[in-house]
Coordinates of C-alpha atoms and ligand atoms in Angstrom, one line a residue:
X12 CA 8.5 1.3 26.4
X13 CA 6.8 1.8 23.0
X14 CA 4.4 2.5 20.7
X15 CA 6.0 4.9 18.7
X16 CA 7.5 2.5 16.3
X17 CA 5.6 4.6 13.2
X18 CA 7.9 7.3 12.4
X19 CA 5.8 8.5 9.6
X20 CA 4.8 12.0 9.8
X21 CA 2.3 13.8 9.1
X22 CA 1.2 16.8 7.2
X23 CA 0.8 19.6 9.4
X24 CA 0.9 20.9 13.0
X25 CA -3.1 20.5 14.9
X26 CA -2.0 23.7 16.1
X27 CA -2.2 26.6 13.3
X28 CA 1.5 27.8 14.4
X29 CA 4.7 26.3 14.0
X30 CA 6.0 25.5 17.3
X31 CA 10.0 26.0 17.6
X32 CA 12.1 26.3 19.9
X33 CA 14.4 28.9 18.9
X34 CA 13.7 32.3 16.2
X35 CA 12.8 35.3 17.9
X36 CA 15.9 36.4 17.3
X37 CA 16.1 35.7 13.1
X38 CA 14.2 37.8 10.8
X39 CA 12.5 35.1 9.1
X40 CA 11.7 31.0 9.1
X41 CA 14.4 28.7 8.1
X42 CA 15.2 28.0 4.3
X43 CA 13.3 25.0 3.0
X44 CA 16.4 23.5 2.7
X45 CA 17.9 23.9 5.8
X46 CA 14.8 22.7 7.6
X47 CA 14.9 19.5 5.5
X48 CA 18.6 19.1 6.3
X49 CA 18.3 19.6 9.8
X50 CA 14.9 17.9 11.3
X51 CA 15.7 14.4 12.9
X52 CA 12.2 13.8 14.5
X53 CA 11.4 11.3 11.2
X54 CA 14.3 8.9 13.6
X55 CA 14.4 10.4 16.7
X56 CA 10.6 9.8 17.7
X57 CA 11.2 6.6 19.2
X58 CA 12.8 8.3 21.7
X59 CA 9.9 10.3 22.7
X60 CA 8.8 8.3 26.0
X61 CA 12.5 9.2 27.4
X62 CA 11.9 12.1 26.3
X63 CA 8.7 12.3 28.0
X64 CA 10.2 10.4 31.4
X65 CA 13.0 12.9 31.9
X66 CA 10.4 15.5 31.8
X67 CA 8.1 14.6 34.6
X68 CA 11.7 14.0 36.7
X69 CA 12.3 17.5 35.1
X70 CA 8.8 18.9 36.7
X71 CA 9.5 17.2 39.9
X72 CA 12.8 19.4 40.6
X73 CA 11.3 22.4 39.2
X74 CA 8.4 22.1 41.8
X75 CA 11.1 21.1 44.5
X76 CA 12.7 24.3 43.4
X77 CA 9.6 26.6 43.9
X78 CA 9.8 27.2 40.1
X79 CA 5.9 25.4 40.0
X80 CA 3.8 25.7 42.7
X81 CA 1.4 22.1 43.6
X82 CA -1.2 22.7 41.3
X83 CA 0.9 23.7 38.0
X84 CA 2.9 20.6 39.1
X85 CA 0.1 18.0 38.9
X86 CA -0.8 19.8 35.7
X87 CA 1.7 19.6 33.6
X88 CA 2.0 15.5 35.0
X89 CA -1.4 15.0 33.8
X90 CA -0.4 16.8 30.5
X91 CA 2.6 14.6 30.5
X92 CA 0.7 11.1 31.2
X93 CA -2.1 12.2 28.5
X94 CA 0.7 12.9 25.7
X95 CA 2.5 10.0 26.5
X96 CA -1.1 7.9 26.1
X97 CA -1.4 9.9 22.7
X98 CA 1.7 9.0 21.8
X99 CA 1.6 5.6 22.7
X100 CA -1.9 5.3 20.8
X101 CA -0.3 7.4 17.8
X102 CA -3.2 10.1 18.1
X103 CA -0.1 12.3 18.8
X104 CA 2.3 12.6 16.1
X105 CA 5.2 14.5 14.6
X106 CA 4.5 16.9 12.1
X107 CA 6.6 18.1 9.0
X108 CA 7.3 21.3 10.9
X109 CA 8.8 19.6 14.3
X110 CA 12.7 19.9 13.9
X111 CA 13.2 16.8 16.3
X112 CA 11.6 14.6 19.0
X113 CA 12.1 17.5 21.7
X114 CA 9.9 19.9 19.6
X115 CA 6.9 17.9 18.7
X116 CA 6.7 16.6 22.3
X117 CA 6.5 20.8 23.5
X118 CA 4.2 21.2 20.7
X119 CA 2.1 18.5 22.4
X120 CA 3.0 19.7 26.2
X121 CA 1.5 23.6 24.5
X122 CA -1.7 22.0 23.1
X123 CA -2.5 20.8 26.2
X124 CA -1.4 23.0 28.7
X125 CA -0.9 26.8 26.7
X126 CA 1.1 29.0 28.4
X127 CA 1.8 26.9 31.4
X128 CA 3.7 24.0 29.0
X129 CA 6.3 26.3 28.3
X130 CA 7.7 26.1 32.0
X131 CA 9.3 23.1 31.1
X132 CA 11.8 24.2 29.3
X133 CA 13.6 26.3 32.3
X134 CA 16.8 25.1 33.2
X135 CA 17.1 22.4 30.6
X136 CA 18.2 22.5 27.1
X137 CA 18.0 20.1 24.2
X138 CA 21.8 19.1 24.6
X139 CA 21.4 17.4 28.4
X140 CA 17.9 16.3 27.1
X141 CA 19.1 14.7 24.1
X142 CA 22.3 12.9 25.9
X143 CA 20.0 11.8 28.5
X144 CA 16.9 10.3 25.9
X145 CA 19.8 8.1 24.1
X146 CA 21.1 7.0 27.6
X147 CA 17.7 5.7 28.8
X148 CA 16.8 4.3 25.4
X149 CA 20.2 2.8 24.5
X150 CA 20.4 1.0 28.2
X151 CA 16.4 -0.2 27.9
X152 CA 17.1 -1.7 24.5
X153 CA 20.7 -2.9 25.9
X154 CA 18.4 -5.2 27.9
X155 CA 16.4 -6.4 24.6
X156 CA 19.6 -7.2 22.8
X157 CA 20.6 -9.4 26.1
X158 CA 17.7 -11.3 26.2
X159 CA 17.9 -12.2 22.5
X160 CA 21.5 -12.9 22.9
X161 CA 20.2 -15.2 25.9
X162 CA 18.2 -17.3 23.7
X163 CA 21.0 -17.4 20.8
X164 CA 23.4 -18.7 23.3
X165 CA 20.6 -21.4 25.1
X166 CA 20.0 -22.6 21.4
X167 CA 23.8 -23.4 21.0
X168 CA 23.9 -25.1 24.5
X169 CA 20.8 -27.1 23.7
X170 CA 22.4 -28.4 20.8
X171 CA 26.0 -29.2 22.4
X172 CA 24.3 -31.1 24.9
X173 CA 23.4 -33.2 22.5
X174 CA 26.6 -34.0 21.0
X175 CA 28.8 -33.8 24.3
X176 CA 31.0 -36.9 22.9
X177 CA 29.6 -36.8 19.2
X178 CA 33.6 -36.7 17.4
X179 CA 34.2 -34.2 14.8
X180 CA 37.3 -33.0 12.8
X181 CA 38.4 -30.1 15.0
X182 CA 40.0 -27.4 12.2
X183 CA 43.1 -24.6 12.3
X184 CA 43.1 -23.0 8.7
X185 CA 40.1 -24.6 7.7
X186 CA 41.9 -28.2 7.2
X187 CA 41.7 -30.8 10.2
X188 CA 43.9 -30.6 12.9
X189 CA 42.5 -32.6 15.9
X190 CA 39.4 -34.4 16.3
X191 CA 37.1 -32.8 19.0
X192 CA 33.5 -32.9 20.3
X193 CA 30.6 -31.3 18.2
X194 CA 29.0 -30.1 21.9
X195 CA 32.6 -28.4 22.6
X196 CA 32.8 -26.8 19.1
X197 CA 29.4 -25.5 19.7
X198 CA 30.4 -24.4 22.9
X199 CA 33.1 -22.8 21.6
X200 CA 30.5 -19.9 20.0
X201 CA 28.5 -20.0 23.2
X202 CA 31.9 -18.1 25.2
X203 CA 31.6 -14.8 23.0
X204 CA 28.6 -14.5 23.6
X205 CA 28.8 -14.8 27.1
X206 CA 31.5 -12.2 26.6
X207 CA 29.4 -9.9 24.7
X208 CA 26.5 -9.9 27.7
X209 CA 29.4 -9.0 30.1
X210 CA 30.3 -5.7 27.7
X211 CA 26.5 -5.4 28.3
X212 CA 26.5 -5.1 31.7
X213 CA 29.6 -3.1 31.8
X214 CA 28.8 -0.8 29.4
X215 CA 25.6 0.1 31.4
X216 CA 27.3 0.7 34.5
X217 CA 29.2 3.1 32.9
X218 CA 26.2 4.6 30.7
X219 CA 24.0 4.9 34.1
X220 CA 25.0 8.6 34.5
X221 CA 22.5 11.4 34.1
X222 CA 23.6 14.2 32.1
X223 CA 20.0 16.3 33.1
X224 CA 21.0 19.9 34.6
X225 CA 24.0 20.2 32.8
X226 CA 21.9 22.4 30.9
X227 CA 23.4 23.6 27.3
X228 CA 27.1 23.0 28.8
X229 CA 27.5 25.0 31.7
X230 CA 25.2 23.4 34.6
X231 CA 21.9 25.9 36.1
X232 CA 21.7 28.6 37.2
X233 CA 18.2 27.9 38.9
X234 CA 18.5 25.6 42.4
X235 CA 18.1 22.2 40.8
X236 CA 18.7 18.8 41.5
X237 CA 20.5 16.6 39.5
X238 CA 20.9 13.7 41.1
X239 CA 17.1 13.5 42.2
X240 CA 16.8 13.5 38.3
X241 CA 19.4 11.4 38.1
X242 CA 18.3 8.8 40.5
X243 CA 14.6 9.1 39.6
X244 CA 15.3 8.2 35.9
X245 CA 17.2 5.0 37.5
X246 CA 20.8 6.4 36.8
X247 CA 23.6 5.6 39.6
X248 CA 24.1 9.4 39.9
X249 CA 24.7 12.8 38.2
X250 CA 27.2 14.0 35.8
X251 CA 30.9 15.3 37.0
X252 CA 31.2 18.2 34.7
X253 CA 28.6 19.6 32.7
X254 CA 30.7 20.1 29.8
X255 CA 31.4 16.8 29.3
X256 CA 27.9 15.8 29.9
X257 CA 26.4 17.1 26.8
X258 CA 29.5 16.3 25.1
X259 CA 29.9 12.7 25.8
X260 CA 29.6 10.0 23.2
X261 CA 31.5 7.6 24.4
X262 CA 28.4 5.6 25.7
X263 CA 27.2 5.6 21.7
X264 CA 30.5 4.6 20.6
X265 CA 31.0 1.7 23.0
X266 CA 27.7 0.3 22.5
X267 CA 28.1 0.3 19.0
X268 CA 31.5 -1.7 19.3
X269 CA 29.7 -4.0 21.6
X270 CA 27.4 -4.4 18.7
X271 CA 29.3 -4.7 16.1
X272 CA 31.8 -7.3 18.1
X273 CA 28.4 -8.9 18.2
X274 CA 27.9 -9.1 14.8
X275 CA 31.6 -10.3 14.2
X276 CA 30.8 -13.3 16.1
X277 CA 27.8 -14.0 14.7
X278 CA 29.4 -13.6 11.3
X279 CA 31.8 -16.2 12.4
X280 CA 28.2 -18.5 13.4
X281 CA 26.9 -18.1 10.4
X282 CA 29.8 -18.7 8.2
X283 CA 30.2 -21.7 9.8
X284 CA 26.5 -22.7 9.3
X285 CA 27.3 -21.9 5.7
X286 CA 29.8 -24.3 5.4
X287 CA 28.3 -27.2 7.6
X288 CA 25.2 -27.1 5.7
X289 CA 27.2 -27.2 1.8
X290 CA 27.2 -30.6 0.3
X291 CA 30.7 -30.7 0.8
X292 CA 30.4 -31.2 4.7
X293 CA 26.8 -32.2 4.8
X294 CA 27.6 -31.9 8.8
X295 CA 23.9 -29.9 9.5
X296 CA 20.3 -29.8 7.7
X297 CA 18.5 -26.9 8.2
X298 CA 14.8 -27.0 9.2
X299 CA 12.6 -26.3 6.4
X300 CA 11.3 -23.2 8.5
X301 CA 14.6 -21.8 8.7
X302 CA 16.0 -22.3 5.1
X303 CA 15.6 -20.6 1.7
X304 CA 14.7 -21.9 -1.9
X305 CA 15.8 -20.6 -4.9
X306 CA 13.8 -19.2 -7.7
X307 CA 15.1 -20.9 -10.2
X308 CA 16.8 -23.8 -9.5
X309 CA 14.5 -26.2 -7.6
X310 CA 16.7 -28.7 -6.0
X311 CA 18.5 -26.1 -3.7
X312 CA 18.0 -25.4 0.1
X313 CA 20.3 -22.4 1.2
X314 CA 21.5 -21.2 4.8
X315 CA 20.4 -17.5 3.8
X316 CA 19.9 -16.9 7.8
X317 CA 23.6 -17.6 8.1
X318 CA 24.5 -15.4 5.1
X319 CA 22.5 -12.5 6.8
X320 CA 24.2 -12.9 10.1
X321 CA 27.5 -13.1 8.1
X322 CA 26.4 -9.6 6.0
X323 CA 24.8 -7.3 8.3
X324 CA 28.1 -7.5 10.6
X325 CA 28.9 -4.9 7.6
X326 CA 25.9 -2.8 8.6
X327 CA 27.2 -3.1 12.6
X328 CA 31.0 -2.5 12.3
X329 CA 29.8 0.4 9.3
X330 CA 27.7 2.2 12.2
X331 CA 30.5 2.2 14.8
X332 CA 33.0 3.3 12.2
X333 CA 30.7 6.1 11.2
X334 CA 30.1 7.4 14.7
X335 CA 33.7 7.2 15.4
X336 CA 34.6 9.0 12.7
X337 CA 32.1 12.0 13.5
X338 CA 33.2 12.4 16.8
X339 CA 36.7 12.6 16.1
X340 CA 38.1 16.7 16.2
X341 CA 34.5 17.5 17.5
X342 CA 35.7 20.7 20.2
X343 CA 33.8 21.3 23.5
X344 CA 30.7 21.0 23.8
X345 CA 27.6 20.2 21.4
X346 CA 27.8 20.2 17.9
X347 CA 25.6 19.4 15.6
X348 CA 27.0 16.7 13.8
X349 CA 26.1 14.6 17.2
X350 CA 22.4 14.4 15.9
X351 CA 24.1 12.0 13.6
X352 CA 25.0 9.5 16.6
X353 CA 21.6 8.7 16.5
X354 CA 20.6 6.2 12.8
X355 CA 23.7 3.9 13.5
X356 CA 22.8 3.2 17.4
X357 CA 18.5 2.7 16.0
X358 CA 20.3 0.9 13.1
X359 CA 22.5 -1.5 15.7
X360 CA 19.5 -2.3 18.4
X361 CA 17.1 -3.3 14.7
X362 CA 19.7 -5.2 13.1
X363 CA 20.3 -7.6 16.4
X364 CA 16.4 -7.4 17.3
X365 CA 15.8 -8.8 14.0
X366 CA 18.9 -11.4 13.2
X367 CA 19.3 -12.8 16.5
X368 CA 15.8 -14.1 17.0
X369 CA 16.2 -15.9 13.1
X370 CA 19.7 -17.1 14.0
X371 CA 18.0 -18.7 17.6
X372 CA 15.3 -20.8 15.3
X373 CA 17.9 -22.0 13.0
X374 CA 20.6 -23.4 15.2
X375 CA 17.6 -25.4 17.9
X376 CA 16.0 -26.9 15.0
X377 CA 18.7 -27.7 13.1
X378 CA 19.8 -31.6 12.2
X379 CA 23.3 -32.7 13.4
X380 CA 24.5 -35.6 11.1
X381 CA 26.4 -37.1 14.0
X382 CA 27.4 -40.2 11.8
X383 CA 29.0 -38.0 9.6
X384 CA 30.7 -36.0 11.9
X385 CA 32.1 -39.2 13.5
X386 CA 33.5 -40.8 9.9
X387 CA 35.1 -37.8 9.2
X388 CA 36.8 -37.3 12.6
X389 CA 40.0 -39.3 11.8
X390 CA 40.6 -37.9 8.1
X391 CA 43.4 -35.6 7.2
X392 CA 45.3 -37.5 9.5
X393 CA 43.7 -36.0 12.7
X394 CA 45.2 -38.5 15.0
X395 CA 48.9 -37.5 14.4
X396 CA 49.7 -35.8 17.5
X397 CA 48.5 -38.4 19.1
X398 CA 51.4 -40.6 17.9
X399 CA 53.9 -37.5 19.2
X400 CA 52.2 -37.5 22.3
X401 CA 52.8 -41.3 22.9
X402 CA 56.4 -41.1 21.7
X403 CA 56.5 -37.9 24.1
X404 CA 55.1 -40.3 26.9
X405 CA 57.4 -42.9 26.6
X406 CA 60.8 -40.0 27.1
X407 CA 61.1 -38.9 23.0
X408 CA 61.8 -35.1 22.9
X409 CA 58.8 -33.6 21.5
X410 CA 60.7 -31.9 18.8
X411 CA 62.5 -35.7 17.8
X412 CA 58.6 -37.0 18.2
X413 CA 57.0 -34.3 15.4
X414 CA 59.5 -35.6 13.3
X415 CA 59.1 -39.0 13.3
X416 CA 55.4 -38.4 13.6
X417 CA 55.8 -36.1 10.8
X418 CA 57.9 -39.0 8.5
X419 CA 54.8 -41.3 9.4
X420 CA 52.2 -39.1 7.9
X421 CA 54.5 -38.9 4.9
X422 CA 54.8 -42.8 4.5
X423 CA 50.9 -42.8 4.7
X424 CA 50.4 -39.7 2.2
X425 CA 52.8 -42.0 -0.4
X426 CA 51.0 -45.1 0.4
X427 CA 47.5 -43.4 0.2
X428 CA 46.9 -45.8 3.7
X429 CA 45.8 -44.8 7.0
X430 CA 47.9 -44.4 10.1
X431 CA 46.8 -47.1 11.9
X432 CA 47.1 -48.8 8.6
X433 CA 50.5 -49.1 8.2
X434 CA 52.8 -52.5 8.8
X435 CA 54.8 -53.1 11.9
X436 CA 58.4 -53.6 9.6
X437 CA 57.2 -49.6 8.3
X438 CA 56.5 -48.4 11.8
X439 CA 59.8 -50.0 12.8
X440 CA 61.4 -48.2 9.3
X441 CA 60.2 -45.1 10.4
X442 CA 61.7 -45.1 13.6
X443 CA 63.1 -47.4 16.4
X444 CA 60.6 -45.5 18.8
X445 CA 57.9 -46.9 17.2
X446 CA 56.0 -49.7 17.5
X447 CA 52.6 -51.6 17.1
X448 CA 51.2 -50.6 20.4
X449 CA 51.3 -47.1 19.0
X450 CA 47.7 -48.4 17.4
X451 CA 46.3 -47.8 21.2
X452 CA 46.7 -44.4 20.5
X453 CA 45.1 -43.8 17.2
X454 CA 41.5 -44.0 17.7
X455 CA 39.1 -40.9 18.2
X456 CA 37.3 -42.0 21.1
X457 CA 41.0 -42.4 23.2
X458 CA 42.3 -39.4 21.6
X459 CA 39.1 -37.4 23.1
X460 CA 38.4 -39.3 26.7
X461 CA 42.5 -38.4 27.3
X462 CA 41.4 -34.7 26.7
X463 CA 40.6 -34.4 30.4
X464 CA 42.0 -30.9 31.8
X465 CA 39.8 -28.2 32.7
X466 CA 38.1 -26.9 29.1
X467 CA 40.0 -29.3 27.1
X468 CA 37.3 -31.0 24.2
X469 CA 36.7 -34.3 26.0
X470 CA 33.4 -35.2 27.0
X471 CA 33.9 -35.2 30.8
X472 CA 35.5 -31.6 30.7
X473 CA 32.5 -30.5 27.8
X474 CA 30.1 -31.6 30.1
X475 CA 31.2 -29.5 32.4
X476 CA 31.3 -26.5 30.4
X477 CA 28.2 -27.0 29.2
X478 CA 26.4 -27.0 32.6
X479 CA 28.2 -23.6 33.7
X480 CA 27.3 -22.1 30.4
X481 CA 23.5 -22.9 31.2
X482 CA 23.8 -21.6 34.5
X483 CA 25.7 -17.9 33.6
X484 CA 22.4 -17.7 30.9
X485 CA 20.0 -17.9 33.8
X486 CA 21.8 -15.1 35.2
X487 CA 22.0 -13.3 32.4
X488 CA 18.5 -13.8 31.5
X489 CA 17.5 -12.1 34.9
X490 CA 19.8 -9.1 34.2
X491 CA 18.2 -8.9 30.9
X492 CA 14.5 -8.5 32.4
X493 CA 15.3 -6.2 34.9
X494 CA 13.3 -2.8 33.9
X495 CA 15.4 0.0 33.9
X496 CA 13.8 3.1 33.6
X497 CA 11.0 3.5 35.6
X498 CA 7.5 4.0 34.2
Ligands
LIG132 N1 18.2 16.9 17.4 C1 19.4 17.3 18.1 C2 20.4 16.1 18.2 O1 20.0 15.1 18.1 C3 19.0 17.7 19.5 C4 19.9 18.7 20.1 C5 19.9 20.0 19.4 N2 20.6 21.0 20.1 C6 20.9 22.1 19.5 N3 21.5 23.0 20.2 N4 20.7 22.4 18.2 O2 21.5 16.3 18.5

C-alpha cells in the first residue's frame, strides 16, 4: 500500500465548507490555536488506505445489516475505489482544515457521494477506526522491516561463509580472550536478528485482532458484524471487550520495543564496524560506496553508516520510551494523548526502512583482512586456556591449572616472550605439570578444530550454523512477503 508518502497539505478544502466531524453542538469553530494543536492529518495521512480498507469492510456489514440497500452499497464502493485512486495519484489531499486522516477521507467520501457518504459513519467511531488503521499499517510495514532485516542478516551470512575457519582474537571486555572464527563472530550478530524476526511474527499474532465495532468504547447498538470485519481486513478475529479495544496500546508499545531492540543490536553492529574499520584494528575496509570522506581532512575514510546505525538506536529506544510514558495512568477508554502513539511508530518503521538497507550494502561489500585477523589471533596471550585445558586433560584440578597457567602468562609478560616461546627448564619452573608437549596445544588452528560441540566457534560446528542460519532466512523471507491486508 501507498502513494500517500506526501504529507504536505494544502491550502483549502475543494469543497467551500469545512467538513468536521463533530460541532453542532458548540456555538462557534475551534480557536486557531486549538485546531493547530490538535490536527494530526500532516502524519496520519499515510494511514489513509487503512483507513479507506476498513471502510469498504465497514459498508459491507452495514449492507449485511440492511443499513444500505444494493445500490447505495455498490456506490459508496465505487466512491471508495475512486478516492483511494485520488489518493494514491495525490489529486486527493488533506487540507488545512481536516483535523486528521478520518476527516479528509469523509470530506472526500461527501464530495463524491453528498448525502449518501455520510452513512458511513453509523456504528463506527474514530476510536475503533483509529486502533484498527495503526493495526493494519503497523503489521503491513512489520512485513517491510522483516524483509530488510532478511537482507541485513543474508549480508552477515554471506560474509561468515567466507571466513568459516579465518582465526580472529575472540574478545570479553574488549581485550582478547580466546581466538575464534571471523564466520562465527559474524554469526554471532546474525542470532539477534533471527530473534528480532521471531518478536515479528509474534508480535503480529497478537496484533491480528480487529478492534472495528467496538465503536467509541461500548460495542453497537446496530446488528453488526465484527468478525466479518475482522476477518475481511485479514485479522484472526474480533475484539473481546470493546473497552479495551479502543483502549489498547500495547500492540504500539511492543512494536516499538521490538524496534528499538532492533536498533540496540544494530548499534552493537555498527560499533563494531566502527572499530574494525579504525587503524588500530585495520580488520575491515569499507567499500568506497559505503564510506564517508571528510571535508577537510583528505586522507580519511569513515564508517559513518555504522555511526548512524549506532545513533539512531537513540531515536528508536527514545520512541518506545515516549509512548510508554504517555500511556502510563491513561483511565478507560480513549484519550487524546493516544493521537500521540502515532510519530514514534512512523518514526520507528522510517528509521529501519532507511538504515537497514545502508547497513546491508556495507557489510556484503566490505573487505575482510583475513591475514590480519589471523596474526592477531594468538596475541594477548589468547591461547592460555588452552594450556589449563591440557593440564585439566591430563587430571590437574582446574582451579590448580588457572594457576599455573596464570604463573606462565606472568613469566611471559616479564620476559616480553610468547607462550610457546618459553624454555623447557621455565615450563618445568613453573610447574611440575608442565612440559614441552604443552606446545601441541598452543596453536590457533588446534585450539579452534578442538572447539567441536554443538555452536562452539570451530569451523565444523560454524559451518553448521551457518547453513541453518541461511535456511531460517528463506523462511523468514516468505513470511515477510506474505500480503496481509487484502487489497
Ligand atoms: N486523530 C485521533 C487519534 O489519532 C483519532 C481519534 C480521535 N478520537 C476522538 N474521540 N477525538 O487518536
Amino acid at each position: 500500500m501507498g502513494g500517500v508518502d506526501d504529507t504536505s497539505l494544502t491550502e483549502k478544502s475543494a469543497a467551500t465548507n469545512r467538513t468536521s466531524l463533530w460541532g453542532a453542538r458548540f456555538a462557534g469553530g475551534p480557536a486557531e490555536a486549538l485546531a493547530r494543536l490538535s490536527v494530526s492529518v500532516q502524519f496520519d495521512w499515510r494511514l489513509a488506505p487503512y483507513d479507506l480498507a476498513g471502510s469498504r469492510a465497514h459498508a459491507r456489514v452495514l449492507a449485511g445489516a440492511g443499513l444500505l440497500d444494493a445500490e447505495e452499497l455498490g456506490q459508496i464502493l465505487a466512491a471508495l475505489d475512486d478516492l483511494e485512486a485520488a489518493c494514491a495519484a495525490g489529486t486527493f489531499r488533506p487540507t488545512v482544515d481536516d483535523e486528521d486522516v478520518h476527516t479528509a477521507l469523509e470530506r472526500g467520501l461527501l464530495e463524491r457521494l453528498g448525502r449518501l457518504g455520510g452513512k458511513l459513519r453509523a456504528g463506527r467511531s474514530r476510536n475503533d477506526q483509529v486502533a484498527t488503521d495503526l493495526r493494519l499499517y503497523l503489521r503491513d510495514h512489520a512485513r517491510g522491516v522483516a524483509a530488510a532485516l532478511v537482507e541485513l542478516a543474508e549480508a552477515l551470512v554471506e560474509q561468515a561463509g567466507r571466513h568459516v575457519d579465518t582465526a580472529t582474537p575472540g574478545m570479553t571486555h574488549l581485550q582478547p580472550a580466546q581466538p575464534v572464527t571471523f564466520g562465527h563472530w559474524l554469526l554471532a550478530h546474525v542470532q539477534p536478528l533471527l530473534r528480532d524476526l521471531q518478536r515479528l511474527r509474534d508480535w503480529d499474532h497478537r496484533t491480528a485482532i480487529s478492534p472495528l465495532g467496538a465503536g467509541a468504547l461500548a460495542g453497537s447498538g446496530l446488528p453488526l458484524d465484527p468478525v466479518a470485519v475482522a476477518r475481511e481486513l485479514g485479522f484472526r478475529t474480533s475484539f473481546a471487550n470493546s473497552m479495551d479495544a479502543v483502549a489498547d496500546r500495547d500492540f504500539v508499545a511492543e512494536f516499538l520495543f521490538t524496534t528499538a531492540l532492533i536498533g540496540v543490536h544494530l548499534s552493537r553492529l555498527g560499533e563494531e564496524v566502527v572499530l574494525w574499520t579504525s587503524p588500530e584494528f585495520g580488520w575491515v575496509e569499507l567499500d568506497d560506496a559505503f564510506a564517508t570522506g571528510s571535508s577537510i581532512m583528505p586522507q580519511k575514510k569513515n564508517a559513518d553508516i555504522a555511526e548512524l546505525a549506532r545513533g539512531k538506536s537513540g531515536r528508536l529506544v527514545g520512541g518506545l520510551v515516549g509512548v510508554l510514558t504517555m500511556l502510563k495512568g491513561l483511565p478507560m477508554t480513549y484519550d487524546r494523548d493516544m493521537q500521540e502513539d502515532k510519530e514514534p511508530a512512523f518514526d520507528a518503521v522510517d528509521t529501519l526502512e532507511l538504515l537497514l538497507p545502508a547497513l546491508a550494502g556495507m557489510i556484503s561489500t566490505m573487505t575482510v583482512r583475513a591475514d590480519r585477523l589471523v596474526a592477531a589471533a594468538p596475541e594477548g596471550f589468547s591461547l592460555a586456556t588452552e594450556v589449563a585445558d591440557w593440564l585439566v586433560r591430563r587430571g590437574v584440578p582446574f582451579r590448580e591449572a588457572h594457576e599455573i597457567t596464570g604463573r606462565l602468562v606472568a613469566l611471559c609478560v616479564a620476559r616480553d616472550c610468547a607462550l610457546d616461546e618459553v624454555s623447557d627448564a621455565d615450563l618445568a619452573a613453573v610447574s611440575e605439570h608442565l612440559d614441552p608437549s604443552v606446545r601441541d596445544v598452543l596453536s590457533v588452528q588446534s585450539a579452534l578444530a578442538a572447539r567441536t560441540t554443538p555452536g562452539s566457534t570451530g569451523p565444523g560446528p560454524v559451518a553448521e550454523q551457518l547453513a541453518a542460519a541461511a535456511d531460517q532466512l528463506t523462511g523468514w523471507r516468505e513470511w515477510a512477503a506474505e500480503q496481509v491486508v487484502p487489497r
